[in-house]
């Protein structure tokens, strides 16, 4: 079965994962994949110097402090930078790892669901898991493990693929409970066709206290230079 990181209007847009690997980001990806690794995916590298990899803890290791993590985060704003991303085929993860290397010292966190996605879940079929979730406005997939303590961070980058014109529903789960208010929040996505503006508007509506700043759509083949240019735009605004 062919799967994609970008799903739109009941059909698959972009290139297949196999095609992505074939076209690839070449040796550039290989050189930087280890600079800001996520947790739990088979194609991830380790942590590079200056970056910390935050891994979701096992579900049975979550402690009683979790229930207060959102309010604690909202009451304190640190000066660190977090690159949090949701990625299933590796496209968004590649962009996130470029971003961590460019930012230098940023923490990377791979957002994952308690029930992992399998290949069939990512198809554009009407009865696939991602299709059902995206068509259900109330869908909130349960997230895996402990989430980052946002009280350390003053800047958060949130990355995701576009699935049927919007962010995956796991991002809705995160935004509703994370406590992002009071931080500089930037969104980025990977998509062959669909834009990011409507997806960010839906996320912003989940918690109106959060101010979403610049947002950027990257394509699957975008490179380190494309990410670096966007970061420069943010720094020079």
PDB file of C-alpha atoms in Angstrom:
ATOM      1  CA  UNK A   1       0.000   0.000   0.000  1.00  0.00           C
ATOM      2  CA  UNK A   2       1.273   3.459  -0.854  1.00  0.00           C
ATOM      3  CA  UNK A   3       1.112   6.004   1.982  1.00  0.00           C
ATOM      4  CA  UNK A   4       1.825   9.704   2.106  1.00  0.00           C
ATOM      5  CA  UNK A   5       2.465  12.359   4.739  1.00  0.00           C
ATOM      6  CA  UNK A   6      -0.008  14.681   3.019  1.00  0.00           C
ATOM      7  CA  UNK A   7      -3.660  13.683   2.516  1.00  0.00           C
ATOM      8  CA  UNK A   8      -6.166  15.994   0.852  1.00  0.00           C
ATOM      9  CA  UNK A   9      -9.827  15.839  -0.239  1.00  0.00           C
ATOM     10  CA  UNK A  10     -10.053  12.061  -0.084  1.00  0.00           C
ATOM     11  CA  UNK A  11      -7.050  11.507  -2.278  1.00  0.00           C
ATOM     12  CA  UNK A  12      -3.353  11.275  -1.678  1.00  0.00           C
ATOM     13  CA  UNK A  13      -1.263  14.283  -2.669  1.00  0.00           C
ATOM     14  CA  UNK A  14       2.483  14.553  -2.961  1.00  0.00           C
ATOM     15  CA  UNK A  15       4.839  11.651  -3.389  1.00  0.00           C
ATOM     16  CA  UNK A  16       4.886   8.251  -1.771  1.00  0.00           C
ATOM     17  CA  UNK A  17       7.209   7.476   1.061  1.00  0.00           C
ATOM     18  CA  UNK A  18       9.061   5.170  -1.294  1.00  0.00           C
ATOM     19  CA  UNK A  19       9.295   8.017  -3.768  1.00  0.00           C
ATOM     20  CA  UNK A  20      10.478  10.326  -1.029  1.00  0.00           C
ATOM     21  CA  UNK A  21      13.229   7.945  -0.112  1.00  0.00           C
ATOM     22  CA  UNK A  22      14.184   7.618  -3.735  1.00  0.00           C
ATOM     23  CA  UNK A  23      14.233  11.348  -4.361  1.00  0.00           C
ATOM     24  CA  UNK A  24      15.177  11.962  -0.781  1.00  0.00           C
ATOM     25  CA  UNK A  25      16.950  14.831   0.793  1.00  0.00           C
ATOM     26  CA  UNK A  26      20.136  13.020  -0.095  1.00  0.00           C
ATOM     27  CA  UNK A  27      23.245  13.189   1.927  1.00  0.00           C
ATOM     28  CA  UNK A  28      22.019  16.391   3.578  1.00  0.00           C
ATOM     29  CA  UNK A  29      19.385  14.459   5.526  1.00  0.00           C
ATOM     30  CA  UNK A  30      21.913  11.832   6.478  1.00  0.00           C
ATOM     31  CA  UNK A  31      24.247  14.485   7.810  1.00  0.00           C
ATOM     32  CA  UNK A  32      21.717  16.162  10.068  1.00  0.00           C
ATOM     33  CA  UNK A  33      19.176  13.521  11.077  1.00  0.00           C
ATOM     34  CA  UNK A  34      21.015  12.980  14.327  1.00  0.00           C
ATOM     35  CA  UNK A  35      20.941  16.602  15.389  1.00  0.00           C
ATOM     36  CA  UNK A  36      17.418  16.673  16.851  1.00  0.00           C
ATOM     37  CA  UNK A  37      16.081  13.129  17.131  1.00  0.00           C
ATOM     38  CA  UNK A  38      12.525  12.277  18.072  1.00  0.00           C
ATOM     39  CA  UNK A  39      11.449   9.240  20.024  1.00  0.00           C
ATOM     40  CA  UNK A  40      10.090   5.944  18.868  1.00  0.00           C
ATOM     41  CA  UNK A  41      10.422   6.007  15.091  1.00  0.00           C
ATOM     42  CA  UNK A  42      12.608   3.511  13.300  1.00  0.00           C
ATOM     43  CA  UNK A  43      14.345   6.082  11.118  1.00  0.00           C
ATOM     44  CA  UNK A  44      15.433   8.416  13.888  1.00  0.00           C
ATOM     45  CA  UNK A  45      18.953   9.374  14.753  1.00  0.00           C
ATOM     46  CA  UNK A  46      20.363  10.233  18.153  1.00  0.00           C
ATOM     47  CA  UNK A  47      20.818  13.587  19.789  1.00  0.00           C
ATOM     48  CA  UNK A  48      23.377  15.918  18.313  1.00  0.00           C
ATOM     49  CA  UNK A  49      25.578  18.207  20.323  1.00  0.00           C
ATOM     50  CA  UNK A  50      23.714  21.160  21.747  1.00  0.00           C
ATOM     51  CA  UNK A  51      20.301  19.506  21.360  1.00  0.00           C
ATOM     52  CA  UNK A  52      18.341  17.400  23.813  1.00  0.00           C
ATOM     53  CA  UNK A  53      16.008  14.617  22.771  1.00  0.00           C
ATOM     54  CA  UNK A  54      12.946  14.391  24.984  1.00  0.00           C
ATOM     55  CA  UNK A  55      11.414  10.936  24.830  1.00  0.00           C
ATOM     56  CA  UNK A  56       7.814  10.138  25.827  1.00  0.00           C
ATOM     57  CA  UNK A  57       7.821   7.977  28.953  1.00  0.00           C
ATOM     58  CA  UNK A  58       5.976   4.666  29.059  1.00  0.00           C
ATOM     59  CA  UNK A  59       2.303   5.049  29.945  1.00  0.00           C
ATOM     60  CA  UNK A  60       2.666   3.163  33.221  1.00  0.00           C
ATOM     61  CA  UNK A  61       5.471   5.510  34.334  1.00  0.00           C
ATOM     62  CA  UNK A  62       3.335   8.655  34.327  1.00  0.00           C
ATOM     63  CA  UNK A  63       3.168  10.198  37.803  1.00  0.00           C
ATOM     64  CA  UNK A  64       0.640  12.242  39.701  1.00  0.00           C
ATOM     65  CA  UNK A  65       2.210  15.526  38.684  1.00  0.00           C
ATOM     66  CA  UNK A  66       0.869  15.188  35.118  1.00  0.00           C
ATOM     67  CA  UNK A  67      -2.542  16.579  35.985  1.00  0.00           C
ATOM     68  CA  UNK A  68      -0.985  19.877  37.039  1.00  0.00           C
ATOM     69  CA  UNK A  69       1.527  20.200  34.225  1.00  0.00           C
ATOM     70  CA  UNK A  70      -0.616  22.494  32.083  1.00  0.00           C
ATOM     71  CA  UNK A  71      -1.313  25.035  34.819  1.00  0.00           C
ATOM     72  CA  UNK A  72       2.322  24.921  35.941  1.00  0.00           C
ATOM     73  CA  UNK A  73       3.489  25.633  32.389  1.00  0.00           C
ATOM     74  CA  UNK A  74       1.142  28.580  32.027  1.00  0.00           C
ATOM     75  CA  UNK A  75       2.427  30.124  35.248  1.00  0.00           C
ATOM     76  CA  UNK A  76       6.083  30.087  34.231  1.00  0.00           C
ATOM     77  CA  UNK A  77       7.790  30.871  30.934  1.00  0.00           C
ATOM     78  CA  UNK A  78      11.388  29.799  30.463  1.00  0.00           C
ATOM     79  CA  UNK A  79      13.900  30.895  27.846  1.00  0.00           C
ATOM     80  CA  UNK A  80      14.502  27.589  26.056  1.00  0.00           C
ATOM     81  CA  UNK A  81      13.186  26.575  22.632  1.00  0.00           C
ATOM     82  CA  UNK A  82      11.178  23.425  21.911  1.00  0.00           C
ATOM     83  CA  UNK A  83      10.585  21.870  18.490  1.00  0.00           C
ATOM     84  CA  UNK A  84       7.598  19.575  18.928  1.00  0.00           C
ATOM     85  CA  UNK A  85       6.482  17.591  15.916  1.00  0.00           C
ATOM     86  CA  UNK A  86       4.108  14.852  14.828  1.00  0.00           C
ATOM     87  CA  UNK A  87       5.395  12.701  11.972  1.00  0.00           C
ATOM     88  CA  UNK A  88       4.430   9.307  10.613  1.00  0.00           C
ATOM     89  CA  UNK A  89       6.398   8.883   7.388  1.00  0.00           C
ATOM     90  CA  UNK A  90       9.452  10.954   8.248  1.00  0.00           C
ATOM     91  CA  UNK A  91       8.830  14.084   6.160  1.00  0.00           C
ATOM     92  CA  UNK A  92       7.916  16.388   9.035  1.00  0.00           C
ATOM     93  CA  UNK A  93      10.573  14.795  11.202  1.00  0.00           C
ATOM     94  CA  UNK A  94      13.266  15.673   8.670  1.00  0.00           C
ATOM     95  CA  UNK A  95      12.225  19.332   8.699  1.00  0.00           C
ATOM     96  CA  UNK A  96      12.103  19.338  12.516  1.00  0.00           C
ATOM     97  CA  UNK A  97      15.625  17.954  12.733  1.00  0.00           C
ATOM     98  CA  UNK A  98      16.939  20.585  10.346  1.00  0.00           C
ATOM     99  CA  UNK A  99      15.225  23.155  12.557  1.00  0.00           C
ATOM    100  CA  UNK A 100      16.853  21.887  15.732  1.00  0.00           C
ATOM    101  CA  UNK A 101      20.273  22.014  14.152  1.00  0.00           C
ATOM    102  CA  UNK A 102      19.728  25.556  12.877  1.00  0.00           C
ATOM    103  CA  UNK A 103      18.339  26.827  16.169  1.00  0.00           C
ATOM    104  CA  UNK A 104      21.168  25.258  18.154  1.00  0.00           C
ATOM    105  CA  UNK A 105      20.410  24.051  21.666  1.00  0.00           C
ATOM    106  CA  UNK A 106      16.687  23.537  20.972  1.00  0.00           C
ATOM    107  CA  UNK A 107      14.986  20.486  22.424  1.00  0.00           C
ATOM    108  CA  UNK A 108      13.180  18.150  20.027  1.00  0.00           C
ATOM    109  CA  UNK A 109      10.099  16.143  20.954  1.00  0.00           C
ATOM    110  CA  UNK A 110       8.333  13.594  18.765  1.00  0.00           C
ATOM    111  CA  UNK A 111       4.629  13.680  19.669  1.00  0.00           C
ATOM    112  CA  UNK A 112       3.148  10.193  19.504  1.00  0.00           C
ATOM    113  CA  UNK A 113      -0.213   8.557  20.078  1.00  0.00           C
ATOM    114  CA  UNK A 114      -0.826   5.786  22.580  1.00  0.00           C
ATOM    115  CA  UNK A 115      -2.105   3.635  19.732  1.00  0.00           C
ATOM    116  CA  UNK A 116       0.614   3.768  17.056  1.00  0.00           C
ATOM    117  CA  UNK A 117      -0.344   4.246  13.429  1.00  0.00           C
ATOM    118  CA  UNK A 118       0.311   1.387  11.038  1.00  0.00           C
ATOM    119  CA  UNK A 119       0.617   1.620   7.263  1.00  0.00           C
ATOM    120  CA  UNK A 120      -3.056   0.884   6.620  1.00  0.00           C
ATOM    121  CA  UNK A 121      -4.082   3.685   9.004  1.00  0.00           C
ATOM    122  CA  UNK A 122      -2.433   6.272   6.743  1.00  0.00           C
ATOM    123  CA  UNK A 123      -4.175   5.435   3.494  1.00  0.00           C
ATOM    124  CA  UNK A 124      -6.683   7.740   1.816  1.00  0.00           C
ATOM    125  CA  UNK A 125      -9.401   5.094   1.916  1.00  0.00           C
ATOM    126  CA  UNK A 126     -12.718   6.235   3.350  1.00  0.00           C
ATOM    127  CA  UNK A 127     -12.496   3.664   6.151  1.00  0.00           C
ATOM    128  CA  UNK A 128      -8.874   4.262   7.129  1.00  0.00           C
ATOM    129  CA  UNK A 129      -8.087   5.379  10.648  1.00  0.00           C
ATOM    130  CA  UNK A 130      -6.707   8.789   9.681  1.00  0.00           C
ATOM    131  CA  UNK A 131      -9.722   9.446   7.442  1.00  0.00           C
ATOM    132  CA  UNK A 132     -12.156   8.597  10.228  1.00  0.00           C
ATOM    133  CA  UNK A 133     -10.283  10.738  12.720  1.00  0.00           C
ATOM    134  CA  UNK A 134     -10.010  13.724  10.398  1.00  0.00           C
ATOM    135  CA  UNK A 135     -13.713  13.554   9.500  1.00  0.00           C
ATOM    136  CA  UNK A 136     -14.691  13.521  13.193  1.00  0.00           C
ATOM    137  CA  UNK A 137     -14.362  16.991  14.707  1.00  0.00           C
ATOM    138  CA  UNK A 138     -14.556  15.480  18.200  1.00  0.00           C
ATOM    139  CA  UNK A 139     -11.754  12.971  17.664  1.00  0.00           C
ATOM    140  CA  UNK A 140      -8.917  13.395  20.160  1.00  0.00           C
ATOM    141  CA  UNK A 141      -6.431  10.493  19.960  1.00  0.00           C
ATOM    142  CA  UNK A 142      -4.793   9.749  23.295  1.00  0.00           C
ATOM    143  CA  UNK A 143      -1.152  10.773  23.430  1.00  0.00           C
ATOM    144  CA  UNK A 144       1.647   8.476  24.535  1.00  0.00           C
ATOM    145  CA  UNK A 145       3.735   9.021  27.624  1.00  0.00           C
ATOM    146  CA  UNK A 146       4.701  12.214  29.416  1.00  0.00           C
ATOM    147  CA  UNK A 147       4.757  15.495  27.527  1.00  0.00           C
ATOM    148  CA  UNK A 148       7.450  18.178  27.852  1.00  0.00           C
ATOM    149  CA  UNK A 149       7.237  20.532  30.826  1.00  0.00           C
ATOM    150  CA  UNK A 150       6.528  23.786  29.027  1.00  0.00           C
ATOM    151  CA  UNK A 151       7.583  25.912  31.990  1.00  0.00           C
ATOM    152  CA  UNK A 152      11.134  25.597  30.593  1.00  0.00           C
ATOM    153  CA  UNK A 153      10.228  27.095  27.219  1.00  0.00           C
ATOM    154  CA  UNK A 154       9.524  30.575  25.939  1.00  0.00           C
ATOM    155  CA  UNK A 155       9.403  29.537  22.262  1.00  0.00           C
ATOM    156  CA  UNK A 156       7.652  26.491  20.824  1.00  0.00           C
ATOM    157  CA  UNK A 157       7.668  25.312  17.209  1.00  0.00           C
ATOM    158  CA  UNK A 158       4.817  22.924  16.399  1.00  0.00           C
ATOM    159  CA  UNK A 159       5.199  20.758  13.287  1.00  0.00           C
ATOM    160  CA  UNK A 160       2.846  18.351  11.557  1.00  0.00           C
ATOM    161  CA  UNK A 161       1.802  16.943   8.168  1.00  0.00           C
ATOM    162  CA  UNK A 162      -1.447  18.066   6.558  1.00  0.00           C
ATOM    163  CA  UNK A 163      -4.032  15.309   6.592  1.00  0.00           C
ATOM    164  CA  UNK A 164      -7.186  16.086   4.615  1.00  0.00           C
ATOM    165  CA  UNK A 165      -6.626  19.862   4.816  1.00  0.00           C
ATOM    166  CA  UNK A 166      -5.972  20.030   8.565  1.00  0.00           C
ATOM    167  CA  UNK A 167      -3.493  19.050  11.244  1.00  0.00           C
ATOM    168  CA  UNK A 168      -3.766  15.464  12.505  1.00  0.00           C
ATOM    169  CA  UNK A 169      -6.213  15.190  15.393  1.00  0.00           C
ATOM    170  CA  UNK A 170      -3.368  14.296  17.775  1.00  0.00           C
ATOM    171  CA  UNK A 171      -2.362  17.975  17.534  1.00  0.00           C
ATOM    172  CA  UNK A 172      -5.845  18.953  18.718  1.00  0.00           C
ATOM    173  CA  UNK A 173      -5.367  16.747  21.774  1.00  0.00           C
ATOM    174  CA  UNK A 174      -2.026  18.411  22.480  1.00  0.00           C
ATOM    175  CA  UNK A 175      -3.031  22.038  21.931  1.00  0.00           C
ATOM    176  CA  UNK A 176      -6.133  21.744  24.108  1.00  0.00           C
ATOM    177  CA  UNK A 177      -4.159  20.538  27.107  1.00  0.00           C
ATOM    178  CA  UNK A 178      -0.583  21.734  26.711  1.00  0.00           C
ATOM    179  CA  UNK A 179      -0.804  25.253  28.133  1.00  0.00           C
ATOM    180  CA  UNK A 180       0.932  27.084  25.280  1.00  0.00           C
ATOM    181  CA  UNK A 181      -0.360  30.505  26.314  1.00  0.00           C
ATOM    182  CA  UNK A 182       2.286  33.125  26.992  1.00  0.00           C
ATOM    183  CA  UNK A 183       4.845  31.624  24.638  1.00  0.00           C
ATOM    184  CA  UNK A 184       5.982  32.460  21.140  1.00  0.00           C
ATOM    185  CA  UNK A 185       4.354  29.719  19.089  1.00  0.00           C
ATOM    186  CA  UNK A 186       5.281  29.009  15.475  1.00  0.00           C
ATOM    187  CA  UNK A 187       3.703  26.366  13.253  1.00  0.00           C
ATOM    188  CA  UNK A 188       5.201  24.464  10.346  1.00  0.00           C
ATOM    189  CA  UNK A 189       3.844  21.685   8.208  1.00  0.00           C
ATOM    190  CA  UNK A 190       4.803  19.391   5.361  1.00  0.00           C
ATOM    191  CA  UNK A 191       2.404  19.294   2.435  1.00  0.00           C
ATOM    192  CA  UNK A 192       2.615  18.836  -1.311  1.00  0.00           C
ATOM    193  CA  UNK A 193      -0.458  20.966  -2.071  1.00  0.00           C
ATOM    194  CA  UNK A 194      -2.575  22.050   0.903  1.00  0.00           C
ATOM    195  CA  UNK A 195      -1.630  25.251   2.723  1.00  0.00           C
ATOM    196  CA  UNK A 196      -1.120  25.710   6.453  1.00  0.00           C
ATOM    197  CA  UNK A 197      -3.299  28.748   7.235  1.00  0.00           C
ATOM    198  CA  UNK A 198      -6.605  26.912   7.676  1.00  0.00           C
ATOM    199  CA  UNK A 199      -4.939  24.211   9.764  1.00  0.00           C
ATOM    200  CA  UNK A 200      -3.425  26.796  12.113  1.00  0.00           C
ATOM    201  CA  UNK A 201      -6.741  28.655  12.366  1.00  0.00           C
ATOM    202  CA  UNK A 202      -8.408  25.487  13.640  1.00  0.00           C
ATOM    203  CA  UNK A 203      -5.644  24.891  16.182  1.00  0.00           C
ATOM    204  CA  UNK A 204      -5.827  28.509  17.336  1.00  0.00           C
ATOM    205  CA  UNK A 205      -9.558  28.179  17.972  1.00  0.00           C
ATOM    206  CA  UNK A 206      -8.905  25.386  20.487  1.00  0.00           C
ATOM    207  CA  UNK A 207      -7.232  27.795  22.938  1.00  0.00           C
ATOM    208  CA  UNK A 208      -7.755  31.458  22.097  1.00  0.00           C
ATOM    209  CA  UNK A 209      -5.184  32.543  24.689  1.00  0.00           C
ATOM    210  CA  UNK A 210      -2.391  31.224  22.478  1.00  0.00           C
ATOM    211  CA  UNK A 211      -0.945  33.618  19.916  1.00  0.00           C
ATOM    212  CA  UNK A 212       0.272  31.755  16.853  1.00  0.00           C
ATOM    213  CA  UNK A 213       2.938  33.774  15.077  1.00  0.00           C
ATOM    214  CA  UNK A 214       4.528  32.909  11.729  1.00  0.00           C
ATOM    215  CA  UNK A 215       3.528  29.674  10.016  1.00  0.00           C
ATOM    216  CA  UNK A 216       5.296  27.918   7.164  1.00  0.00           C
ATOM    217  CA  UNK A 217       4.463  25.121   4.746  1.00  0.00           C
ATOM    218  CA  UNK A 218       7.387  22.999   3.612  1.00  0.00           C
ATOM    219  CA  UNK A 219       7.326  20.438   0.831  1.00  0.00           C
ATOM    220  CA  UNK A 220       8.677  16.932   1.272  1.00  0.00           C
ATOM    221  CA  UNK A 221      11.816  17.696  -0.698  1.00  0.00           C
ATOM    222  CA  UNK A 222      12.642  20.969   1.073  1.00  0.00           C
ATOM    223  CA  UNK A 223      16.157  21.153   2.446  1.00  0.00           C
ATOM    224  CA  UNK A 224      18.181  22.609   5.277  1.00  0.00           C
ATOM    225  CA  UNK A 225      18.511  25.874   3.342  1.00  0.00           C
ATOM    226  CA  UNK A 226      14.731  26.306   3.071  1.00  0.00           C
ATOM    227  CA  UNK A 227      14.339  25.813   6.811  1.00  0.00           C
ATOM    228  CA  UNK A 228      17.252  28.131   7.549  1.00  0.00           C
ATOM    229  CA  UNK A 229      15.701  30.862   5.408  1.00  0.00           C
ATOM    230  CA  UNK A 230      12.457  30.677   7.387  1.00  0.00           C
ATOM    231  CA  UNK A 231      14.282  30.856  10.710  1.00  0.00           C
ATOM    232  CA  UNK A 232      16.149  33.899   9.433  1.00  0.00           C
ATOM    233  CA  UNK A 233      12.824  35.533   8.564  1.00  0.00           C
ATOM    234  CA  UNK A 234      11.599  34.951  12.103  1.00  0.00           C
ATOM    235  CA  UNK A 235      14.774  36.306  13.662  1.00  0.00           C
ATOM    236  CA  UNK A 236      14.728  39.405  11.455  1.00  0.00           C
ATOM    237  CA  UNK A 237      11.070  40.268  11.688  1.00  0.00           C
TER     238      UNK A 237
END
